[in-house]
Amino acid sequence: MSTPRSVHHALLRPVVLHILRAAGFHTTRPSVLDTFTDIAARYMVTLAEHTVAHAALNQIEPELALEVSVQDVRMAMQDCGILHPEATLMDQEYDGEEDTRGVDAFIAWAKGPKNREIRRIALEGGDGAKEDYLTVLKKKHSTADEDSRYNGTILGKQAEPRTIRVEGGEISSLQEWQEKLKQSAKPTSTISSRRQSSALSSLGDEPEEMEF
């Protein structure tokens, strides 16, 4: 059975392949591809962790801690070294002007020819294409009804919830098993500690006979 880590790794590999192909590489070893894919995955996880950390710090109310803003993403990109070159905050305050060279460079890359070539390869035809590589690949290998083939998997629509029957016992469903666990977890009635302490204290009130 495939683990979530292996599934995510397999889905990220074509993305890394498209980036390598757009950069001019047409062949690579599987070990090199897996290494680049692992680096890309770790970089994305690090970026997400820094974004969530900044979002939690910038929100006063705890229920809004996971509401991410553009400012949170930008600070996370600064932490991960995406936006450079950039002057330090102290230098920017001293000059009285915000240094936006890193942001400008990132926007220029996003709108530039390198990113345009990546989109062309990934979308199988460029900016005018409406289907990504995964949709095109599924259509190439599909011989029957595609929607029903991938239902309930990570590539298709979410399956409708259905009852799972548990065989070999009195409990016929997971819902009944959950209710039974809740009932067994309830505390049973016991003698209160107050009554126990009063009973013990009454022993001390009676005179104790000692034999010599």
Coordinates of N, CA, C and O in Angstrom, one line a residue, residues 15-128:
V15 N 6.4 17.6 -12.0 CA 6.6 19.1 -12.0 C 8.1 19.4 -12.0 O 8.5 20.3 -12.8
V16 N 8.9 18.6 -11.3 CA 10.4 18.8 -11.4 C 10.9 18.5 -12.8 O 11.8 19.2 -13.3
L17 N 10.3 17.5 -13.4 CA 10.7 17.2 -14.8 C 10.4 18.4 -15.8 O 11.2 18.7 -16.6
H18 N 9.3 19.0 -15.6 CA 8.9 20.1 -16.4 C 9.9 21.3 -16.2 O 10.3 22.0 -17.2
I19 N 10.3 21.5 -15.0 CA 11.3 22.6 -14.7 C 12.6 22.3 -15.3 O 13.3 23.2 -15.9
L20 N 13.1 21.0 -15.2 CA 14.3 20.7 -15.8 C 14.3 20.7 -17.3 O 15.2 21.2 -18.0
R21 N 13.2 20.3 -17.9 CA 13.0 20.4 -19.4 C 13.0 21.8 -19.8 O 13.6 22.2 -20.9
A22 N 12.3 22.7 -19.1 CA 12.3 24.1 -19.5 C 13.7 24.8 -19.3 O 14.0 25.7 -20.0
A23 N 14.5 24.2 -18.4 CA 15.9 24.8 -18.3 C 16.8 24.2 -19.3 O 18.0 24.7 -19.3
G24 N 16.4 23.3 -20.1 CA 17.2 22.8 -21.2 C 17.7 21.4 -21.0 O 18.5 20.9 -21.9
F25 N 17.3 20.7 -19.9 CA 17.8 19.3 -19.7 C 16.7 18.4 -20.3 O 15.5 18.5 -20.1
H26 N 17.2 17.4 -21.0 CA 16.3 16.4 -21.7 C 16.4 15.0 -21.2 O 15.6 14.2 -21.4
T27 N 17.5 14.7 -20.4 CA 17.7 13.4 -19.8 C 18.3 13.6 -18.4 O 19.0 14.6 -18.2
T28 N 17.9 12.6 -17.6 CA 18.5 12.6 -16.2 C 18.4 11.2 -15.6 O 17.6 10.4 -16.1
R29 N 19.1 11.0 -14.6 CA 19.1 9.7 -13.9 C 17.9 9.7 -12.9 O 17.6 10.8 -12.3
P30 N 17.3 8.6 -12.6 CA 16.2 8.5 -11.6 C 16.7 9.0 -10.2 O 15.9 9.7 -9.5
S31 N 17.9 8.7 -9.8 CA 18.4 9.1 -8.5 C 18.5 10.6 -8.5 O 18.2 11.3 -7.4
V32 N 19.0 11.3 -9.6 CA 19.1 12.7 -9.6 C 17.7 13.4 -9.6 O 17.4 14.3 -8.8
L33 N 16.7 12.8 -10.3 CA 15.3 13.3 -10.3 C 14.7 13.2 -8.9 O 14.1 14.1 -8.4
D34 N 14.9 12.0 -8.2 CA 14.4 11.9 -6.9 C 15.0 12.9 -5.9 O 14.4 13.4 -5.0
T35 N 16.3 13.2 -6.1 CA 17.0 14.1 -5.2 C 16.4 15.5 -5.4 O 16.1 16.2 -4.4
F36 N 16.3 15.9 -6.6 CA 15.7 17.3 -6.9 C 14.2 17.3 -6.4 O 13.8 18.4 -5.8
T37 N 13.5 16.2 -6.5 CA 12.1 16.2 -6.0 C 12.0 16.3 -4.5 O 11.2 17.1 -4.0
D38 N 13.0 15.7 -3.8 CA 13.0 15.7 -2.4 C 13.4 17.1 -1.9 O 12.8 17.7 -0.9
I39 N 14.3 17.7 -2.6 CA 14.7 19.1 -2.3 C 13.6 20.1 -2.5 O 13.3 21.0 -1.6
A40 N 12.8 19.9 -3.6 CA 11.7 20.8 -3.8 C 10.6 20.6 -2.8 O 10.0 21.6 -2.3
A41 N 10.4 19.4 -2.4 CA 9.3 19.1 -1.4 C 9.7 19.7 0.0 O 8.9 20.3 0.6
R42 N 11.0 19.5 0.4 CA 11.4 20.1 1.6 C 11.4 21.6 1.6 O 11.0 22.3 2.6
Y43 N 11.7 22.2 0.5 CA 11.6 23.7 0.3 C 10.2 24.2 0.5 O 10.0 25.2 1.1
M44 N 9.3 23.5 -0.1 CA 7.9 23.9 -0.1 C 7.3 23.7 1.4 O 6.6 24.6 1.9
V45 N 7.7 22.7 2.0 CA 7.3 22.5 3.4 C 7.9 23.5 4.3 O 7.2 24.1 5.2
T46 N 9.1 23.9 4.1 CA 9.8 25.0 4.9 C 9.0 26.3 4.7 O 8.8 27.0 5.6
L47 N 8.7 26.6 3.4 CA 8.0 27.8 3.1 C 6.6 27.8 3.8 O 6.2 28.9 4.3
A48 N 5.9 26.7 3.8 CA 4.6 26.6 4.4 C 4.7 26.8 5.9 O 3.9 27.5 6.5
E49 N 5.7 26.2 6.5 CA 5.9 26.3 8.0 C 6.2 27.7 8.4 O 5.6 28.2 9.4
H50 N 7.0 28.4 7.6 CA 7.3 29.8 8.0 C 6.1 30.7 7.7 O 5.9 31.7 8.5
T51 N 5.3 30.4 6.7 CA 4.1 31.2 6.5 C 3.1 31.0 7.6 O 2.5 32.0 8.1
V52 N 2.9 29.8 8.1 CA 2.0 29.6 9.2 C 2.5 30.2 10.4 O 1.7 30.8 11.2
A53 N 3.8 30.2 10.7 CA 4.3 30.8 11.9 C 4.1 32.3 11.9 O 3.7 32.9 12.9
H54 N 4.3 33.0 10.7 CA 4.1 34.4 10.6 C 2.6 34.7 10.8 O 2.2 35.7 11.4
A55 N 1.7 33.9 10.2 CA 0.3 34.1 10.3 C -0.2 34.0 11.8 O -1.0 34.8 12.2
A56 N 0.4 33.1 12.5 CA 0.0 32.9 13.9 C 0.5 34.1 14.8 O -0.1 34.5 15.7
L57 N 1.7 34.7 14.4 CA 2.2 35.8 15.2 C 1.5 37.1 14.9 O 1.4 38.0 15.7
N58 N 1.0 37.2 13.6 CA 0.3 38.5 13.2 C -1.1 38.5 13.6 O -1.7 39.6 13.4
Q59 N -1.7 37.5 14.1 CA -3.1 37.5 14.5 C -3.2 37.5 16.0 O -2.5 36.7 16.7
I60 N -4.1 38.4 16.5 CA -4.3 38.5 17.9 C -5.2 37.4 18.5 O -5.0 36.8 19.5
E61 N -6.3 37.2 17.7 CA -7.3 36.2 18.1 C -6.8 34.8 17.7 O -6.4 34.6 16.6
P62 N -6.9 33.8 18.6 CA -6.4 32.4 18.3 C -7.2 31.8 17.1 O -6.6 31.0 16.3
E63 N -8.5 32.1 17.0 CA -9.2 31.4 15.9 C -8.9 31.9 14.5 O -9.2 31.3 13.5
L64 N -8.1 33.0 14.5 CA -7.7 33.6 13.2 C -6.2 33.3 12.9 O -5.7 33.9 12.0
A65 N -5.7 32.3 13.7 CA -4.2 32.1 13.5 C -3.8 31.5 12.2 O -2.7 31.6 11.8
L66 N -4.8 30.8 11.5 CA -4.5 30.1 10.3 C -5.0 30.9 9.1 O -5.0 30.4 7.9
E67 N -5.4 32.1 9.3 CA -5.7 33.0 8.1 C -4.5 33.7 7.6 O -3.9 34.6 8.2
V68 N -4.0 33.2 6.4 CA -2.8 33.6 5.9 C -3.0 34.8 4.9 O -4.0 34.8 4.1
S69 N -2.2 35.8 5.0 CA -2.3 37.0 4.2 C -1.0 37.0 3.3 O -0.1 36.3 3.4
V70 N -1.1 38.0 2.3 CA 0.0 38.2 1.4 C 1.3 38.6 2.2 O 2.4 38.2 1.8
Q71 N 1.1 39.4 3.2 CA 2.3 39.8 4.0 C 3.0 38.6 4.7 O 4.2 38.5 4.8
D72 N 2.2 37.6 5.1 CA 2.7 36.4 5.8 C 3.6 35.6 4.8 O 4.7 35.1 5.1
V73 N 3.0 35.5 3.5 CA 3.8 34.8 2.5 C 5.1 35.5 2.1 O 6.1 34.9 1.9
R74 N 5.0 36.8 2.1 CA 6.2 37.6 1.7 C 7.3 37.4 2.8 O 8.4 37.2 2.4
M75 N 6.9 37.5 4.1 CA 7.9 37.3 5.1 C 8.5 35.9 5.1 O 9.7 35.7 5.4
A76 N 7.6 34.9 4.8 CA 8.2 33.6 4.7 C 9.1 33.4 3.5 O 10.2 32.7 3.6
M77 N 8.8 34.1 2.4 CA 9.7 34.1 1.3 C 11.1 34.8 1.6 O 12.1 34.4 1.1
Q78 N 11.0 35.8 2.4 CA 12.2 36.5 2.9 C 13.0 35.5 3.7 O 14.3 35.5 3.6
D79 N 12.4 34.8 4.6 CA 13.1 33.9 5.5 C 13.8 32.8 4.7 O 14.9 32.3 5.1
C80 N 13.1 32.3 3.6 CA 13.7 31.2 2.8 C 14.6 31.7 1.7 O 15.1 30.9 1.0
G81 N 14.9 33.0 1.7 CA 15.9 33.5 0.7 C 15.3 33.6 -0.7 O 16.2 33.7 -1.6
I82 N 14.0 33.7 -0.9 CA 13.5 33.8 -2.3 C 13.6 35.2 -2.7 O 13.9 35.5 -3.9
L83 N 13.3 36.2 -1.9 CA 13.4 37.6 -2.2 C 14.7 38.2 -1.9 O 15.1 38.4 -0.7
H84 N 15.6 38.4 -2.9 CA 16.9 38.9 -2.7 C 17.3 39.6 -4.0 O 16.8 39.3 -5.1
P85 N 18.2 40.6 -4.0 CA 18.8 41.2 -2.8 C 17.9 42.1 -2.1 O 17.0 42.7 -2.7
E86 N 18.1 42.3 -0.8 CA 17.3 43.1 0.0 C 18.1 43.6 1.2 O 18.8 42.9 1.8
A87 N 17.9 44.9 1.4 CA 18.6 45.5 2.6 C 18.0 45.1 3.9 O 16.8 44.7 3.9
T88 N 18.7 45.2 4.9 CA 18.2 44.8 6.2 C 17.2 45.9 6.7 O 17.1 47.0 6.1
L89 N 16.3 45.4 7.6 CA 15.3 46.3 8.1 C 15.9 47.6 8.7 O 15.3 48.7 8.6
M90 N 17.0 47.5 9.4 CA 17.6 48.7 10.0 C 18.1 49.7 8.9 O 17.9 50.9 9.1
D91 N 18.6 49.1 7.9 CA 19.1 50.0 6.8 C 17.9 50.7 6.1 O 18.0 51.9 5.7
Q92 N 16.8 49.9 5.9 CA 15.6 50.5 5.3 C 15.0 51.6 6.2 O 14.6 52.7 5.6
E93 N 15.0 51.4 7.5 CA 14.5 52.5 8.4 C 15.4 53.7 8.4 O 14.9 54.8 8.5
Y94 N 16.7 53.4 8.3 CA 17.6 54.6 8.3 C 17.5 55.4 7.0 O 17.6 56.6 7.0
D95 N 17.4 54.7 5.8 CA 17.2 55.4 4.6 C 15.8 56.0 4.4 O 15.6 56.9 3.5
G96 N 14.9 55.5 5.2 CA 13.5 56.0 5.0 C 12.8 55.5 3.7 O 11.9 56.1 3.3
E97 N 13.3 54.4 3.2 CA 12.7 53.9 1.9 C 12.8 52.4 2.0 O 13.8 51.8 2.4
E98 N 11.7 51.8 1.5 CA 11.6 50.3 1.5 C 12.3 49.7 0.3 O 12.1 50.2 -0.8
D99 N 13.1 48.7 0.6 CA 13.8 48.0 -0.5 C 13.0 47.0 -1.1 O 12.7 45.9 -0.5
T100 N 12.5 47.2 -2.3 CA 11.7 46.2 -3.0 C 12.4 45.5 -4.2 O 11.7 45.0 -5.1
R101 N 13.7 45.5 -4.2 CA 14.4 44.9 -5.3 C 14.1 43.4 -5.3 O 14.0 42.8 -6.4
G102 N 14.0 42.7 -4.2 CA 13.7 41.3 -4.2 C 12.3 41.0 -4.7 O 12.1 40.0 -5.5
V103 N 11.3 41.8 -4.3 CA 10.0 41.6 -4.8 C 9.9 41.9 -6.3 O 9.3 41.1 -7.1
D104 N 10.6 42.9 -6.8 CA 10.6 43.3 -8.2 C 11.2 42.2 -9.0 O 10.8 41.8 -10.1
A105 N 12.3 41.6 -8.5 CA 13.0 40.5 -9.2 C 12.1 39.3 -9.3 O 12.1 38.6 -10.3
F106 N 11.4 39.0 -8.2 CA 10.5 37.8 -8.3 C 9.3 38.0 -9.2 O 9.0 37.1 -10.0
I107 N 8.8 39.2 -9.3 CA 7.7 39.5 -10.2 C 8.2 39.4 -11.7 O 7.5 38.9 -12.6
A108 N 9.4 39.9 -11.9 CA 10.0 39.9 -13.2 C 10.2 38.4 -13.6 O 10.0 38.1 -14.8
W109 N 10.6 37.5 -12.7 CA 10.8 36.1 -13.0 C 9.5 35.5 -13.3 O 9.3 34.7 -14.3
A110 N 8.4 35.8 -12.5 CA 7.1 35.2 -12.7 C 6.5 35.6 -14.1 O 5.8 34.8 -14.7
K111 N 6.8 36.8 -14.5 CA 6.2 37.3 -15.8 C 7.2 37.1 -17.0 O 6.9 37.5 -18.1
G112 N 8.4 36.6 -16.7 CA 9.5 36.5 -17.7 C 9.4 35.3 -18.5 O 8.6 34.4 -18.4
P113 N 10.4 35.1 -19.4 CA 10.4 34.0 -20.4 C 10.7 32.7 -19.7 O 10.2 31.6 -20.2
K114 N 11.4 32.6 -18.6 CA 11.7 31.3 -18.0 C 10.5 30.7 -17.4 O 10.2 29.5 -17.6
N115 N 9.7 31.5 -16.7 CA 8.4 30.9 -16.1 C 7.4 30.6 -17.2 O 6.6 29.7 -17.1
R116 N 7.5 31.4 -18.3 CA 6.6 31.2 -19.4 C 6.9 29.9 -20.1 O 6.0 29.2 -20.5
E117 N 8.2 29.5 -20.2 CA 8.5 28.3 -20.8 C 8.1 27.1 -19.9 O 7.7 26.1 -20.4
I118 N 8.2 27.3 -18.6 CA 7.7 26.2 -17.7 C 6.2 26.0 -17.9 O 5.7 24.8 -17.9
R119 N 5.4 27.1 -18.0 CA 4.0 27.0 -18.2 C 3.7 26.3 -19.5 O 2.7 25.6 -19.7
R120 N 4.5 26.7 -20.5 CA 4.2 26.1 -21.9 C 4.4 24.6 -21.9 O 3.6 23.9 -22.4
I121 N 5.4 24.1 -21.2 CA 5.6 22.7 -21.1 C 4.6 22.0 -20.2 O 4.1 20.9 -20.5
A122 N 4.3 22.6 -19.1 CA 3.3 22.0 -18.2 C 1.9 22.0 -18.7 O 1.2 21.0 -18.4
L123 N 1.5 23.0 -19.4 CA 0.1 23.1 -19.9 C 0.0 22.5 -21.3 O -1.1 22.7 -21.9
E124 N 1.0 21.9 -21.9 CA 0.9 21.2 -23.2 C 0.4 22.2 -24.2 O -0.6 21.9 -24.9
G125 N 1.1 23.3 -24.4 CA 0.7 24.2 -25.4 C 0.8 25.7 -25.1 O 0.6 26.5 -26.0
G126 N 1.1 26.0 -23.8 CA 1.3 27.4 -23.5 C 0.2 28.1 -22.7 O -0.6 27.4 -22.1
D127 N 0.2 29.4 -22.7 CA -0.8 30.1 -21.9 C -2.2 29.9 -22.4 O -3.1 30.1 -21.6
G128 N -2.4 29.6 -23.7 CA -3.8 29.4 -24.1 C -4.4 28.1 -23.8 O -5.6 27.9 -24.0

